[in-house]
């Protein structure tokens, strides 16, 4: 590989391994990833945090190496529940009582009283018959979709759905087709092309890279017209949207029209795991056929106890949600005033789209970290090559001072180098 060609490549170019052995990475991949420019870009990943995922934490690694204080705009701890005193106390008490792990799959020896109670409470919260828990959000989507579908079925997904949805379709053997993002007309045409097949539609509540929300009323109208169920992934909208935090379905008043409700415990809940809610009959069926449920160790009981407390804290009133939305408005106002491109985001996930240059993205990211801002670059192929970006995850724990200090850094190291009028 010629040095001048290195920056023309990305991770998307090395997925096919043509080496002489499965344990040998492609030679051109080895040459590419060891180039100093690529090594610098890769150094942004897996940087160790040395404290809790609060707005003010400590980070090491990356191109700076040393341990340093940062303003954290990257963690998914939307409501601050990961470090909420009541949640931490619930985990600590359960840890002393139950020990560290479940030591078994849920179907065998891994179900504890805490799992049963959390599943019941989540089902009641979502207004559904039943709920099943998964050891991860990724595993929840993977297992539910793999268990619901089979060869000959068609999974119709929004073009910006999460990788876990895609992998679930692959494992199921179903044919996966996509429709244009959030486009009801495209969904209608796609469903019509596959008439006569068993079909299911998957959309997300909040899209994790763009921060926009699904147009559920219009998409559900199309699903209803074709008599096709909709599976809603509320990973980034659970506890955030809706009058009581039930998600985007509650926000739009369409919960009773949704076939399957998926959520994760690793975002606003502040823990780890996934859950799927729906009619009791389909939950019973899924428990028998969702491989990631049957063959994974169950969630640690201490985490489950903590998630029960997260649900209680988040739903006793709207204090945390109101603080989160106040912070979202404050941050959005600052970014828009700078002239930054935040796309179609209306949620707590706010992208800063910088364009097509991967080299420029990394230069800006380096400058941000040098100023003490933990704001991760999102490069192709995670997003389209023409819309490389940063992604802010707003938290209810951010103070107005945190937001303004972070905004000042963003103005200096991102907006001004981009030559924006708003930054003049």
XYZ file of C-alpha atoms in Angstrom:
424
model
C 0.000 0.000 0.000
C 1.444 3.351 -1.041
C 1.618 6.000 1.698
C -0.361 8.443 -0.433
C -3.202 5.906 -0.702
C -3.617 5.179 3.005
C -6.288 7.805 3.668
C -8.376 6.574 0.752
C -9.233 3.440 2.757
C -11.472 2.760 5.753
C -12.521 -0.251 7.824
C -15.184 -0.939 5.206
C -12.450 -1.959 2.736
C -11.082 -4.896 4.722
C -14.155 -6.919 5.677
C -13.221 -9.566 3.099
C -10.140 -11.468 4.278
C -8.249 -12.937 1.316
C -5.216 -14.104 3.317
C -4.076 -17.738 3.245
C -5.412 -18.480 6.760
C -8.367 -17.403 8.863
C -6.055 -16.335 11.684
C -4.039 -14.073 9.398
C -5.449 -10.573 8.870
C -5.175 -9.247 5.314
C -1.688 -7.921 4.596
C -3.047 -4.606 3.331
C -5.065 -4.228 6.555
C -1.914 -4.676 8.635
C -0.101 -2.092 6.566
C -3.045 0.318 6.739
C -3.739 0.138 10.469
C -0.052 0.542 11.383
C 0.275 3.761 9.407
C 0.803 6.585 11.955
C -2.154 8.582 10.648
C -4.533 5.618 10.980
C -3.036 4.640 14.336
C -3.809 8.132 15.622
C -7.421 7.835 14.466
C -7.786 4.389 16.055
C -6.352 5.680 19.344
C -9.659 7.432 20.063
C -11.315 4.067 20.672
C -11.146 2.086 23.927
C -9.734 4.987 25.906
C -10.048 4.017 29.595
C -12.319 6.052 31.863
C -11.062 6.274 35.439
C -14.270 7.368 37.111
C -18.027 7.051 36.719
C -19.734 8.221 33.491
C -20.600 11.633 34.926
C -20.193 14.929 33.028
C -16.849 15.495 34.759
C -14.623 12.427 34.679
C -11.070 11.334 33.892
C -9.744 9.739 30.719
C -6.432 8.251 29.603
C -5.084 6.846 26.361
C -5.613 8.354 22.950
C -2.974 10.492 21.288
C -2.375 12.333 24.575
C -1.774 9.171 26.589
C -1.756 10.710 30.040
C -4.640 10.660 32.495
C -6.554 13.949 32.406
C -9.894 15.525 33.432
C -12.533 15.862 30.703
C -16.080 17.044 30.139
C -17.901 13.882 29.100
C -20.303 14.288 26.152
C -20.056 10.672 25.007
C -21.649 8.378 27.643
C -25.283 7.285 27.239
C -26.164 8.013 30.866
C -29.057 10.244 29.758
C -30.812 10.581 33.133
C -27.745 10.122 35.325
C -29.180 6.919 36.780
C -25.910 4.993 36.480
C -24.600 6.989 39.444
C -27.857 7.874 41.188
C -27.378 7.179 44.920
C -30.539 5.077 45.237
C -29.622 2.973 42.202
C -26.066 2.422 43.422
C -27.353 1.492 46.884
C -29.819 -1.012 45.410
C -26.992 -2.641 43.456
C -24.714 -2.735 46.509
C -27.332 -4.369 48.716
C -28.203 -6.942 46.053
C -24.528 -7.648 45.416
C -24.014 -8.583 49.047
C -27.115 -10.779 49.026
C -26.876 -12.511 45.622
C -23.182 -12.367 44.763
C -21.575 -11.237 41.519
C -23.213 -13.293 38.770
C -26.299 -15.290 37.889
C -24.168 -18.373 37.147
C -26.623 -19.789 34.654
C -28.829 -19.185 31.664
C -32.289 -17.848 32.462
C -34.048 -21.036 31.308
C -31.967 -23.199 33.644
C -30.553 -21.732 36.858
C -30.104 -18.041 36.038
C -33.572 -16.699 36.899
C -33.753 -15.082 40.346
C -36.656 -13.381 42.075
C -35.215 -10.036 40.958
C -35.474 -11.047 37.280
C -39.105 -12.035 37.712
C -39.956 -8.775 39.460
C -38.160 -6.559 36.907
C -39.872 -8.325 34.010
C -43.271 -7.845 35.671
C -42.544 -4.184 36.407
C -41.333 -3.458 32.878
C -44.395 -5.144 31.356
C -46.671 -3.072 33.581
C -44.686 0.082 32.762
C -45.054 -0.547 29.025
C -48.704 -1.579 29.340
C -47.995 -5.039 27.906
C -48.852 -8.583 28.955
C -45.325 -9.829 29.484
C -41.637 -9.021 29.235
C -38.442 -11.018 28.795
C -34.932 -9.892 29.740
C -31.725 -10.253 27.739
C -28.111 -9.949 28.842
C -27.461 -7.079 26.411
C -29.375 -4.701 24.189
C -27.608 -6.076 21.137
C -28.504 -9.609 22.207
C -32.117 -8.579 22.768
C -32.659 -7.323 19.239
C -30.630 -10.190 17.827
C -32.569 -12.864 19.698
C -36.043 -11.405 19.341
C -35.758 -10.911 15.583
C -34.057 -14.278 15.074
C -36.761 -15.976 17.146
C -39.709 -14.256 15.458
C -38.664 -14.780 11.846
C -37.628 -17.703 9.679
C -36.543 -18.516 6.146
C -39.150 -17.276 3.687
C -40.143 -14.291 5.853
C -39.284 -10.699 4.975
C -37.913 -8.205 7.482
C -38.478 -4.624 6.338
C -36.161 -2.225 8.152
C -35.539 1.489 8.132
C -32.260 2.079 6.293
C -30.675 3.515 9.443
C -31.566 0.708 11.861
C -28.941 -0.651 14.253
C -26.545 -3.470 13.356
C -28.247 -5.769 15.882
C -31.396 -5.705 13.733
C -29.407 -6.643 10.641
C -27.631 -9.492 12.436
C -30.916 -10.794 13.831
C -32.301 -10.988 10.310
C -29.191 -12.831 9.121
C -29.487 -15.445 11.882
C -33.201 -15.939 11.227
C -32.687 -16.761 7.553
C -35.329 -14.200 6.603
C -34.838 -11.868 3.659
C -34.007 -8.361 4.826
C -34.966 -5.331 2.754
C -34.766 -1.668 3.677
C -36.867 1.386 2.977
C -35.729 5.004 2.772
C -35.173 6.490 6.198
C -38.409 7.589 7.881
C -40.199 7.606 4.511
C -43.774 6.290 4.700
C -44.159 6.223 0.902
C -40.993 4.142 0.555
C -42.243 1.766 3.258
C -45.561 1.408 1.440
C -43.827 0.568 -1.841
C -41.456 -1.889 -0.131
C -44.271 -3.751 1.623
C -46.262 -3.894 -1.617
C -43.313 -5.482 -3.439
C -43.266 -8.295 -0.896
C -47.002 -8.889 -0.607
C -47.993 -12.451 0.152
C -45.033 -13.051 2.464
C -44.941 -13.024 6.245
C -43.476 -9.588 6.967
C -42.423 -7.466 9.921
C -41.302 -3.822 9.977
C -38.561 -2.561 12.316
C -37.940 1.099 13.141
C -36.142 2.894 15.951
C -37.651 5.458 18.272
C -34.579 7.713 18.295
C -31.897 7.002 15.693
C -28.574 6.676 17.443
C -26.343 8.428 14.903
C -28.734 11.162 13.784
C -30.858 11.923 16.837
C -34.060 12.200 14.811
C -37.219 10.298 15.725
C -39.402 7.871 13.808
C -42.547 9.310 12.256
C -44.571 6.609 13.971
C -48.115 7.748 13.085
C -47.410 7.776 9.329
C -45.375 4.561 9.396
C -48.027 2.753 11.442
C -50.722 3.855 9.002
C -48.767 2.082 6.251
C -48.224 -1.019 8.396
C -51.923 -1.164 9.255
C -52.899 -0.830 5.594
C -50.741 -3.880 4.782
C -51.705 -5.760 7.976
C -48.028 -6.022 8.976
C -46.794 -5.707 12.596
C -44.284 -3.047 13.646
C -41.365 -3.785 15.963
C -40.210 -0.606 17.729
C -36.649 -0.330 19.028
C -36.808 2.217 21.859
C -33.173 1.886 22.924
C -32.598 5.645 22.942
C -36.163 6.768 23.658
C -37.110 4.658 26.712
C -37.476 6.811 29.856
C -36.802 9.903 27.719
C -39.943 10.358 25.597
C -43.576 10.293 26.641
C -45.419 11.862 29.539
C -44.377 9.039 31.864
C -41.223 7.996 29.988
C -42.669 4.965 28.217
C -41.081 6.117 24.979
C -41.953 7.360 21.539
C -45.063 5.194 21.355
C -46.476 7.049 24.351
C -45.246 10.373 22.939
C -47.359 9.861 19.799
C -50.217 8.044 21.550
C -49.843 4.920 19.402
C -48.638 2.288 21.906
C -51.581 -0.017 21.288
C -50.703 -0.208 17.580
C -47.138 -1.471 18.118
C -46.566 -5.224 17.830
C -43.325 -5.613 19.790
C -41.694 -3.122 22.178
C -37.919 -3.369 22.561
C -35.791 -1.434 25.035
C -32.302 -1.427 26.455
C -31.141 -1.019 30.034
C -27.782 0.484 29.051
C -28.927 3.955 27.996
C -31.328 6.016 30.146
C -31.668 3.164 32.682
C -27.940 3.468 33.375
C -27.120 -0.247 33.515
C -26.799 -3.079 31.025
C -29.181 -5.504 29.320
C -32.181 -5.498 27.032
C -35.888 -6.269 27.246
C -38.736 -7.117 24.910
C -42.406 -6.607 25.779
C -45.537 -7.818 24.033
C -48.420 -10.267 24.229
C -47.912 -13.145 26.640
C -48.229 -15.787 23.922
C -45.418 -14.402 21.774
C -43.186 -13.860 24.819
C -43.654 -17.537 25.771
C -42.734 -18.537 22.231
C -39.663 -16.292 22.118
C -38.286 -17.735 25.323
C -38.138 -21.094 23.568
C -36.581 -19.908 20.296
C -34.533 -16.725 20.907
C -31.010 -18.168 21.005
C -29.388 -15.208 22.756
C -31.893 -15.661 25.610
C -31.578 -19.440 25.857
C -27.808 -19.682 25.562
C -26.538 -16.599 27.407
C -25.905 -16.285 31.107
C -28.665 -14.218 32.700
C -28.091 -10.684 33.921
C -26.372 -10.431 37.333
C -29.048 -10.097 40.037
C -27.357 -6.988 41.430
C -27.717 -5.240 38.046
C -31.358 -6.324 37.869
C -32.055 -4.927 41.339
C -30.407 -1.664 40.280
C -32.557 -1.513 37.131
C -35.692 -1.960 39.232
C -34.629 1.063 41.244
C -33.799 2.997 38.028
C -37.331 2.380 36.800
C -38.760 3.530 40.127
C -36.655 6.704 40.271
C -37.308 7.631 36.642
C -41.066 7.211 36.900
C -41.860 8.645 40.337
C -41.983 12.115 38.719
C -40.677 13.969 35.652
C -37.802 15.797 37.366
C -34.973 14.018 35.554
C -36.680 14.137 32.150
C -37.426 17.838 32.531
C -33.790 18.521 33.412
C -32.637 16.485 30.428
C -34.889 18.374 28.010
C -33.819 21.725 29.458
C -30.206 20.708 28.793
C -31.078 19.577 25.256
C -32.662 22.966 24.508
C -29.666 24.817 25.969
C -27.108 22.779 24.012
C -29.065 22.926 20.749
C -29.388 26.695 21.042
C -25.638 27.092 21.522
C -24.741 24.812 18.604
C -27.239 26.376 16.205
C -25.945 29.858 17.106
C -22.497 28.732 15.954
C -23.874 27.684 12.576
C -23.041 24.008 13.134
C -24.906 21.324 11.190
C -26.855 19.178 13.661
C -28.917 17.457 10.982
C -32.516 16.567 11.788
C -31.877 15.874 15.466
C -34.681 16.742 17.872
C -33.561 14.498 20.733
C -30.855 14.174 23.370
C -28.603 12.687 20.674
C -27.091 15.632 18.790
C -24.689 15.107 15.886
C -22.209 17.721 14.731
C -21.796 16.897 11.053
C -18.424 18.011 9.679
C -18.450 16.562 6.159
C -16.495 14.118 4.029
C -12.913 14.523 5.225
C -11.871 11.807 7.635
C -8.521 13.510 8.136
C -10.217 16.739 9.181
C -12.536 14.846 11.547
C -9.552 13.370 13.396
C -7.736 16.705 13.513
C -10.790 18.311 15.118
C -11.156 15.384 17.540
C -7.519 15.738 18.600
C -8.012 19.443 19.256
C -11.157 18.762 21.298
C -9.418 16.244 23.549
C -6.437 18.540 23.991
C -8.915 21.092 25.369
C -10.437 18.541 27.763
C -13.566 17.593 25.815
C -14.465 13.905 25.554
C -16.363 14.029 22.262
C -15.844 10.990 20.071
C -15.462 11.144 16.264
C -17.890 8.972 14.276
C -16.290 7.962 10.994
C -17.276 5.983 7.910
C -18.525 3.206 7.732
C -20.435 3.848 10.990
C -22.018 6.793 9.158
C -22.100 7.753 5.499
C -18.766 8.953 4.110
C -20.118 12.409 3.271
C -21.468 13.026 6.791
C -18.676 12.208 9.207
C -19.470 13.689 12.568
C -19.211 14.006 16.307
C -22.110 12.822 18.452
C -23.147 14.500 21.673
C -25.095 12.480 24.232
C -26.805 15.034 26.465
C -27.258 14.074 30.120
C -29.557 15.415 32.814
C -26.450 15.607 35.020
C -24.870 18.367 32.928
C -24.997 21.785 34.568
C -25.542 24.979 32.603
C -21.893 25.789 33.275
C -20.814 22.401 31.861
C -22.802 23.027 28.680
C -21.451 26.534 28.218
C -17.842 25.486 28.818
C -18.235 22.568 26.386
C -19.884 24.892 23.869
C -17.003 27.364 24.098
C -14.529 24.569 23.358
C -16.651 23.332 20.443
C -16.763 26.859 19.044
C -12.968 27.202 19.260
C -11.900 23.768 17.994
C -14.727 22.763 15.624
C -16.882 25.699 14.503
C -14.055 28.174 13.826
C -11.821 25.696 11.930
C -14.861 24.828 9.787
C -15.081 28.520 8.881
C -18.654 28.959 9.998
C -20.242 32.417 9.930
C -21.801 31.838 13.329
C -18.338 31.409 14.819
C -16.968 34.718 13.559
